[in-house]
mmCIF file of N, CA and C in Angstrom:
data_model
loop_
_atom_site.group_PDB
_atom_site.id
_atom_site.type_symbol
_atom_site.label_atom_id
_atom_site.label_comp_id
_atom_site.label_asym_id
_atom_site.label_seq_id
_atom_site.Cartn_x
_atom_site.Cartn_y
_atom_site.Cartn_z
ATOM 1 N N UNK A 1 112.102 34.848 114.146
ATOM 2 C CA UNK A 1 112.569 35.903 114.994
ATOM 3 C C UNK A 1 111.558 37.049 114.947
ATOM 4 N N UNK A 2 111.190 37.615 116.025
ATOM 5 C CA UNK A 2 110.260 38.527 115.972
ATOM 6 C C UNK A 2 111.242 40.301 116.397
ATOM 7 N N UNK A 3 111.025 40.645 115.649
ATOM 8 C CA UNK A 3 111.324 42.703 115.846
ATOM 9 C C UNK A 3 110.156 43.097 116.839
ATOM 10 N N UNK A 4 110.790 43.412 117.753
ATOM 11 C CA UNK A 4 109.803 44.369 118.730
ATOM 12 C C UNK A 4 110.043 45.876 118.324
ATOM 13 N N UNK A 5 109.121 46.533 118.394
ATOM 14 C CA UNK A 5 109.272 48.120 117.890
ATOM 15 C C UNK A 5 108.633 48.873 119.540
ATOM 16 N N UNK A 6 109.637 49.735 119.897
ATOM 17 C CA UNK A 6 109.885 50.218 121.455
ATOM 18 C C UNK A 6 108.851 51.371 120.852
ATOM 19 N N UNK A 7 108.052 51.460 121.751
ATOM 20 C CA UNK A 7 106.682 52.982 122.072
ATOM 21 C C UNK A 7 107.392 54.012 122.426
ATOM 22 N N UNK A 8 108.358 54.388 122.423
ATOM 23 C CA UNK A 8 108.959 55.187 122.988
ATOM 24 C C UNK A 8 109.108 56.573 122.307
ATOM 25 N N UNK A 9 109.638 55.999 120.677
ATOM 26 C CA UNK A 9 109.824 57.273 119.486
ATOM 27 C C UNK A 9 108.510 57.607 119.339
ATOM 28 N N UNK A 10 107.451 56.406 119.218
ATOM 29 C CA UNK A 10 106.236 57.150 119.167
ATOM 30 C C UNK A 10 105.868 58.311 120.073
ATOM 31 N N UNK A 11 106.232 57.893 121.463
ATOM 32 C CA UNK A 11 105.686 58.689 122.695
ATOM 33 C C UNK A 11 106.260 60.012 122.331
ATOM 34 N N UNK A 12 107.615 60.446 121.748
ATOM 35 C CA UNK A 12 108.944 61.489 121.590
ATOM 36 C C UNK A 12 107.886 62.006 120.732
ATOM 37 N N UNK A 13 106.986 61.487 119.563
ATOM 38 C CA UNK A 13 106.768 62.089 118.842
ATOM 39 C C UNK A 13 105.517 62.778 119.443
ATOM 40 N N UNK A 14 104.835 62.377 119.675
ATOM 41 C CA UNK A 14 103.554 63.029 120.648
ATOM 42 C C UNK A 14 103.677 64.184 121.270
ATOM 43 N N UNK A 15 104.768 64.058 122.291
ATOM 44 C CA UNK A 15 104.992 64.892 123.048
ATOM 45 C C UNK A 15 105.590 66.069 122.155
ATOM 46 N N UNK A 16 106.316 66.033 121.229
ATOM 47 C CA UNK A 16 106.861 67.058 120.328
ATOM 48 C C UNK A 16 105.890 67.322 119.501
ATOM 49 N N UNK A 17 104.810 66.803 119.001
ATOM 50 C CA UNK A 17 103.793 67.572 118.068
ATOM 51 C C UNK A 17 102.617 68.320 119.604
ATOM 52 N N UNK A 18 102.492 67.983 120.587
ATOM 53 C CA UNK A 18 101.598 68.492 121.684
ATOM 54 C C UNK A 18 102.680 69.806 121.970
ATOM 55 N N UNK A 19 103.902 70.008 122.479
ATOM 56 C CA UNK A 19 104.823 71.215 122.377
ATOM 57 C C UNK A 19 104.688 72.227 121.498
ATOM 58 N N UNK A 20 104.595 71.549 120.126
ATOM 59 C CA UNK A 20 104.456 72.732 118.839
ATOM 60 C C UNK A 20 103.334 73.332 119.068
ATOM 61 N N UNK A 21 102.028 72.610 119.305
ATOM 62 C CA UNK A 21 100.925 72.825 119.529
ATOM 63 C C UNK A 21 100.793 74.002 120.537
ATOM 64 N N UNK A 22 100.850 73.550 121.590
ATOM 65 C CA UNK A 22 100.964 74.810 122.368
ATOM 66 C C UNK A 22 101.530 75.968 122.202
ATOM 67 N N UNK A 23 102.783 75.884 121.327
ATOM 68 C CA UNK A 23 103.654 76.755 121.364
ATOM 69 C C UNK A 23 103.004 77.771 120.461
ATOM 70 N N UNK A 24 102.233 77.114 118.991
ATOM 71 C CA UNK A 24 101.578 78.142 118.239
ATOM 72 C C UNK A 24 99.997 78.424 118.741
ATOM 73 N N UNK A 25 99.647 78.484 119.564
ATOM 74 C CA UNK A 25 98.640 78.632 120.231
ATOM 75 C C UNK A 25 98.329 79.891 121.433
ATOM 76 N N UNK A 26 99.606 79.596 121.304
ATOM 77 C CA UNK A 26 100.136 81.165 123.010
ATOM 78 C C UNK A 26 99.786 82.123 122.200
ATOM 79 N N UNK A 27 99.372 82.870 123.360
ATOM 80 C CA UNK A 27 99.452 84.250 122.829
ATOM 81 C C UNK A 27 100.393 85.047 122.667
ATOM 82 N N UNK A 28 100.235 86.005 121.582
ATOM 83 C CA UNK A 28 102.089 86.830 121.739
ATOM 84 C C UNK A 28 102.119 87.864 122.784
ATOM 85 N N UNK A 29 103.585 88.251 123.003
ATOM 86 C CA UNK A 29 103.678 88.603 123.970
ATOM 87 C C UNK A 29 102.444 89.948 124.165
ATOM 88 N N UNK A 30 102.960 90.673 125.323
ATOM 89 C CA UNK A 30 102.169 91.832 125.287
ATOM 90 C C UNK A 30 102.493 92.879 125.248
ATOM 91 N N UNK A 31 104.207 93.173 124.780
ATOM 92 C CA UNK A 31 105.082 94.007 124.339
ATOM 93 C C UNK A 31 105.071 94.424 123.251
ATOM 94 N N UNK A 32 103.935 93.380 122.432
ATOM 95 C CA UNK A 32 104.674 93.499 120.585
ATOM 96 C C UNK A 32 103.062 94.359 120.171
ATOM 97 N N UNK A 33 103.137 95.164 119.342
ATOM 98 C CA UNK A 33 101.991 95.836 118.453
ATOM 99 C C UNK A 33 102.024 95.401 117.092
ATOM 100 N N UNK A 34 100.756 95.550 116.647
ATOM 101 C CA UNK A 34 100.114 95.063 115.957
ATOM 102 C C UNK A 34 100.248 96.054 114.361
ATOM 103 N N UNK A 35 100.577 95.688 113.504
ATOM 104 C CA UNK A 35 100.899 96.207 111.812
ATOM 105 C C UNK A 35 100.234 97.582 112.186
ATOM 106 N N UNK A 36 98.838 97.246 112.378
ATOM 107 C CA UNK A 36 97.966 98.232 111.937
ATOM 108 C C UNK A 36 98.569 99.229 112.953
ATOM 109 N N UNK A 37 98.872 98.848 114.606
ATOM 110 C CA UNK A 37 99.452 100.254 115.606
ATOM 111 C C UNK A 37 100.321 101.094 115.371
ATOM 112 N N UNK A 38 101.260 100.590 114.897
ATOM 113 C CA UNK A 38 102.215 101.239 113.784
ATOM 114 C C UNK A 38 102.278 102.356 113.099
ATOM 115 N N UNK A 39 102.696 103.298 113.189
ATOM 116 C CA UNK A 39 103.447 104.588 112.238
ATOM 117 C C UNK A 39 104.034 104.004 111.073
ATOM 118 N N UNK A 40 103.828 104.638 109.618
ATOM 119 C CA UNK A 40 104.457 104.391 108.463
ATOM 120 C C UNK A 40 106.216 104.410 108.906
ATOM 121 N N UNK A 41 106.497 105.268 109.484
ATOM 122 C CA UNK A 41 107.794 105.516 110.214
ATOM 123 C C UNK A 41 108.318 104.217 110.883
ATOM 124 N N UNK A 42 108.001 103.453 111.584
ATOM 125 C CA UNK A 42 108.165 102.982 112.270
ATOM 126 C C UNK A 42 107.838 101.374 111.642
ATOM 127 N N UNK A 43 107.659 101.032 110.763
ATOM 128 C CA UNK A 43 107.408 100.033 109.995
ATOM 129 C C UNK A 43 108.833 100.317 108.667
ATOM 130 N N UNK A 44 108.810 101.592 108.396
ATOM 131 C CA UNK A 44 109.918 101.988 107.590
ATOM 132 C C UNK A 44 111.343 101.806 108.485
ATOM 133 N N UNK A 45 111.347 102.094 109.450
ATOM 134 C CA UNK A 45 112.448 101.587 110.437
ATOM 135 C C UNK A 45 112.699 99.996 110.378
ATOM 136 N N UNK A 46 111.857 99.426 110.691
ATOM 137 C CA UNK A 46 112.556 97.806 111.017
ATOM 138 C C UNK A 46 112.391 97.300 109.334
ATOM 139 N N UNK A 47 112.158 97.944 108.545
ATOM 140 C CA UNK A 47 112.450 97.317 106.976
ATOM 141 C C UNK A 47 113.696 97.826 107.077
ATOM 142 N N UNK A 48 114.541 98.990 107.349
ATOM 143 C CA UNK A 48 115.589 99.614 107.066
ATOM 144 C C UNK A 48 116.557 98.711 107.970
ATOM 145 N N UNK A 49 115.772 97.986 109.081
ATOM 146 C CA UNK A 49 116.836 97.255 110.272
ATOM 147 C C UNK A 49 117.170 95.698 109.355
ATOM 148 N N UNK A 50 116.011 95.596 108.766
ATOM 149 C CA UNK A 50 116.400 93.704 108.510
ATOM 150 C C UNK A 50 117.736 93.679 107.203
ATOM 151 N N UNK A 51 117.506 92.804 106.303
ATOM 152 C CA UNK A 51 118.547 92.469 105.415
ATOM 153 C C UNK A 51 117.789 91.855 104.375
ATOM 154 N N UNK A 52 116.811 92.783 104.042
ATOM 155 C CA UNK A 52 116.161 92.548 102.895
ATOM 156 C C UNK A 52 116.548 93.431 101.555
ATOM 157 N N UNK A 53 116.661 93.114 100.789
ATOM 158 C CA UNK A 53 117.302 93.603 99.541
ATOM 159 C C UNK A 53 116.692 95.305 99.320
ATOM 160 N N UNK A 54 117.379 96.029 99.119
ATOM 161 C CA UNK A 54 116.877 97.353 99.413
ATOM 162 C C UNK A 54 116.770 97.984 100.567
ATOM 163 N N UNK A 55 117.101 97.524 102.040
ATOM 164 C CA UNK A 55 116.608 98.105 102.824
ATOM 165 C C UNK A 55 117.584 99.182 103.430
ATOM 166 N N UNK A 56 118.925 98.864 103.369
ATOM 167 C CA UNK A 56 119.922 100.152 103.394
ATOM 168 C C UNK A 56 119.404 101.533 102.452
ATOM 169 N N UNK A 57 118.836 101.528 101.600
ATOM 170 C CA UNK A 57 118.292 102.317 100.655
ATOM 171 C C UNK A 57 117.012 103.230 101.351
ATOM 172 N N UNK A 58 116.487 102.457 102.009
ATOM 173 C CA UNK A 58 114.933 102.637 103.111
ATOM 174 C C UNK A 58 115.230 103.511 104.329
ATOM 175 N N UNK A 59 116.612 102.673 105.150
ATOM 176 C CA UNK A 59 117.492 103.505 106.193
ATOM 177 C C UNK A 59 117.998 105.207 105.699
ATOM 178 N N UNK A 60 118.466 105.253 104.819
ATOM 179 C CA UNK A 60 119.367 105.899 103.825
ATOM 180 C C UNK A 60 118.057 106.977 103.887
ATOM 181 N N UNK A 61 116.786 107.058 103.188
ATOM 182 C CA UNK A 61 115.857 107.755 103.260
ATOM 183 C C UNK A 61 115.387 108.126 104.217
ATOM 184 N N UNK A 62 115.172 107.599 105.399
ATOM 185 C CA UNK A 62 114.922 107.989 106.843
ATOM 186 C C UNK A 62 115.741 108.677 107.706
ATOM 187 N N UNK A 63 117.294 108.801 107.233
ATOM 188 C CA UNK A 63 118.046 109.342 107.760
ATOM 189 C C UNK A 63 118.075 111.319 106.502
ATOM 190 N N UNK A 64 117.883 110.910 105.428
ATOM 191 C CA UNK A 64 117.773 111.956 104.773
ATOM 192 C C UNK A 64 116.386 112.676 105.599
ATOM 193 N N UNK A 65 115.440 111.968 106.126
ATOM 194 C CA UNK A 65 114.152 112.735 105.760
ATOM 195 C C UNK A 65 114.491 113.220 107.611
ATOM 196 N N UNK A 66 115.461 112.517 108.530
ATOM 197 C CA UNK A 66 115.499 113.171 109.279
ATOM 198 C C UNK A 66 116.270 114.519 109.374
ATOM 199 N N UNK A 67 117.592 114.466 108.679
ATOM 200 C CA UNK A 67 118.250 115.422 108.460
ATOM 201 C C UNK A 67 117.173 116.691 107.762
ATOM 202 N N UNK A 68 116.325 116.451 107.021
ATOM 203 C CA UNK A 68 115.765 117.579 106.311
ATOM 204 C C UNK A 68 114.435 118.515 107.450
ATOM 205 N N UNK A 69 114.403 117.519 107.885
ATOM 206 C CA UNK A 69 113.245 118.005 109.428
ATOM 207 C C UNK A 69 114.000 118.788 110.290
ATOM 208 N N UNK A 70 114.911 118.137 110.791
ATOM 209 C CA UNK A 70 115.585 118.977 111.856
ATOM 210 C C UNK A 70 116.086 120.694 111.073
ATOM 211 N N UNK A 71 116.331 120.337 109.779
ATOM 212 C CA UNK A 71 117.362 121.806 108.863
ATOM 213 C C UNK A 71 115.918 122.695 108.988
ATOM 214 N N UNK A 72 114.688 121.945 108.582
ATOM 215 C CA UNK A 72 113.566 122.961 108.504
ATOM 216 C C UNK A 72 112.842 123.594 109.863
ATOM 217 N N UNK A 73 112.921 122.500 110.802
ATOM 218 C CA UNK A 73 112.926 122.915 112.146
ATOM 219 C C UNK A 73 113.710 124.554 112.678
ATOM 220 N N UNK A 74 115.096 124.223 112.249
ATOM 221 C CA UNK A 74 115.862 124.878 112.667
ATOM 222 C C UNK A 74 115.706 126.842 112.627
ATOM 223 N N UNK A 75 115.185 126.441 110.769
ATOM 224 C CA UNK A 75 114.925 127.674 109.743
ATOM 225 C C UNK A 75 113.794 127.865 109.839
ATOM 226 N N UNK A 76 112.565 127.728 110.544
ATOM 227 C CA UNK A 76 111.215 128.347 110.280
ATOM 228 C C UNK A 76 110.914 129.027 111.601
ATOM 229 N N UNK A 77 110.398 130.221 111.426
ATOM 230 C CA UNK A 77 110.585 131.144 112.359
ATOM 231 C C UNK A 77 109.295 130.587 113.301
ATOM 232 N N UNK A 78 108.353 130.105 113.160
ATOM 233 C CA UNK A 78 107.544 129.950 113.647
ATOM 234 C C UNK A 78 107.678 128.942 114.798
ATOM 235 N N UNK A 79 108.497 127.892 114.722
ATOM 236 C CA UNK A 79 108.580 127.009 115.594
ATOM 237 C C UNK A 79 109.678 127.323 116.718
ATOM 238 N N UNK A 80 110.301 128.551 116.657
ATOM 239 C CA UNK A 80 111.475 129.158 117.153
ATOM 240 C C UNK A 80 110.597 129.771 119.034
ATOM 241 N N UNK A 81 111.072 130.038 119.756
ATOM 242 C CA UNK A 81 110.439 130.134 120.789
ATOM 243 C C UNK A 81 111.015 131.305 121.100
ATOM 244 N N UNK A 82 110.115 132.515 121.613
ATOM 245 C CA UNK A 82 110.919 133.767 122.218
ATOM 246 C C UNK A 82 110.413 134.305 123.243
#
């Protein structure tokens, strides 16, 4: 008795390693910036967004350091407009 083996899974597989291929090959979009474009701020933001251990702690500081800007804003005569 002879087993025939169908080309077919092979072909599935081809076509799915040529897909990946392309797929890591694209370029990213042209919406997204680059580490280095980035503000310390703004890198401190999406650590504070994910669910990495500490990062409520990160949020928590960014919201302090905004509260303390706006209080000094508020109180320095210089930035006051007349």
């Amino acid at each position: 008795m002879v087993i025939r083996q169908s080309s077919m899974p092979i072909a599935a597989i081809w076509v799915l390693i040529a897909a990946v291929a392309m797929t890591a090959c694209a370029a990213p979009p042209a919406n997204t910036r680059s580490r280095e474009d980035m503000t310390q701020r703004e890198r401190d933001s999406i650590v504070g967004a994910s669910v990495l251990p500490g990062a409520r702690g990160v949020s928590s500081a960014l919201k302090a350091a905004d509260i303390s800007g706006a209080r000094n804003a508020a109180v320095d005569p210089a930035s006051q407009d007349n």
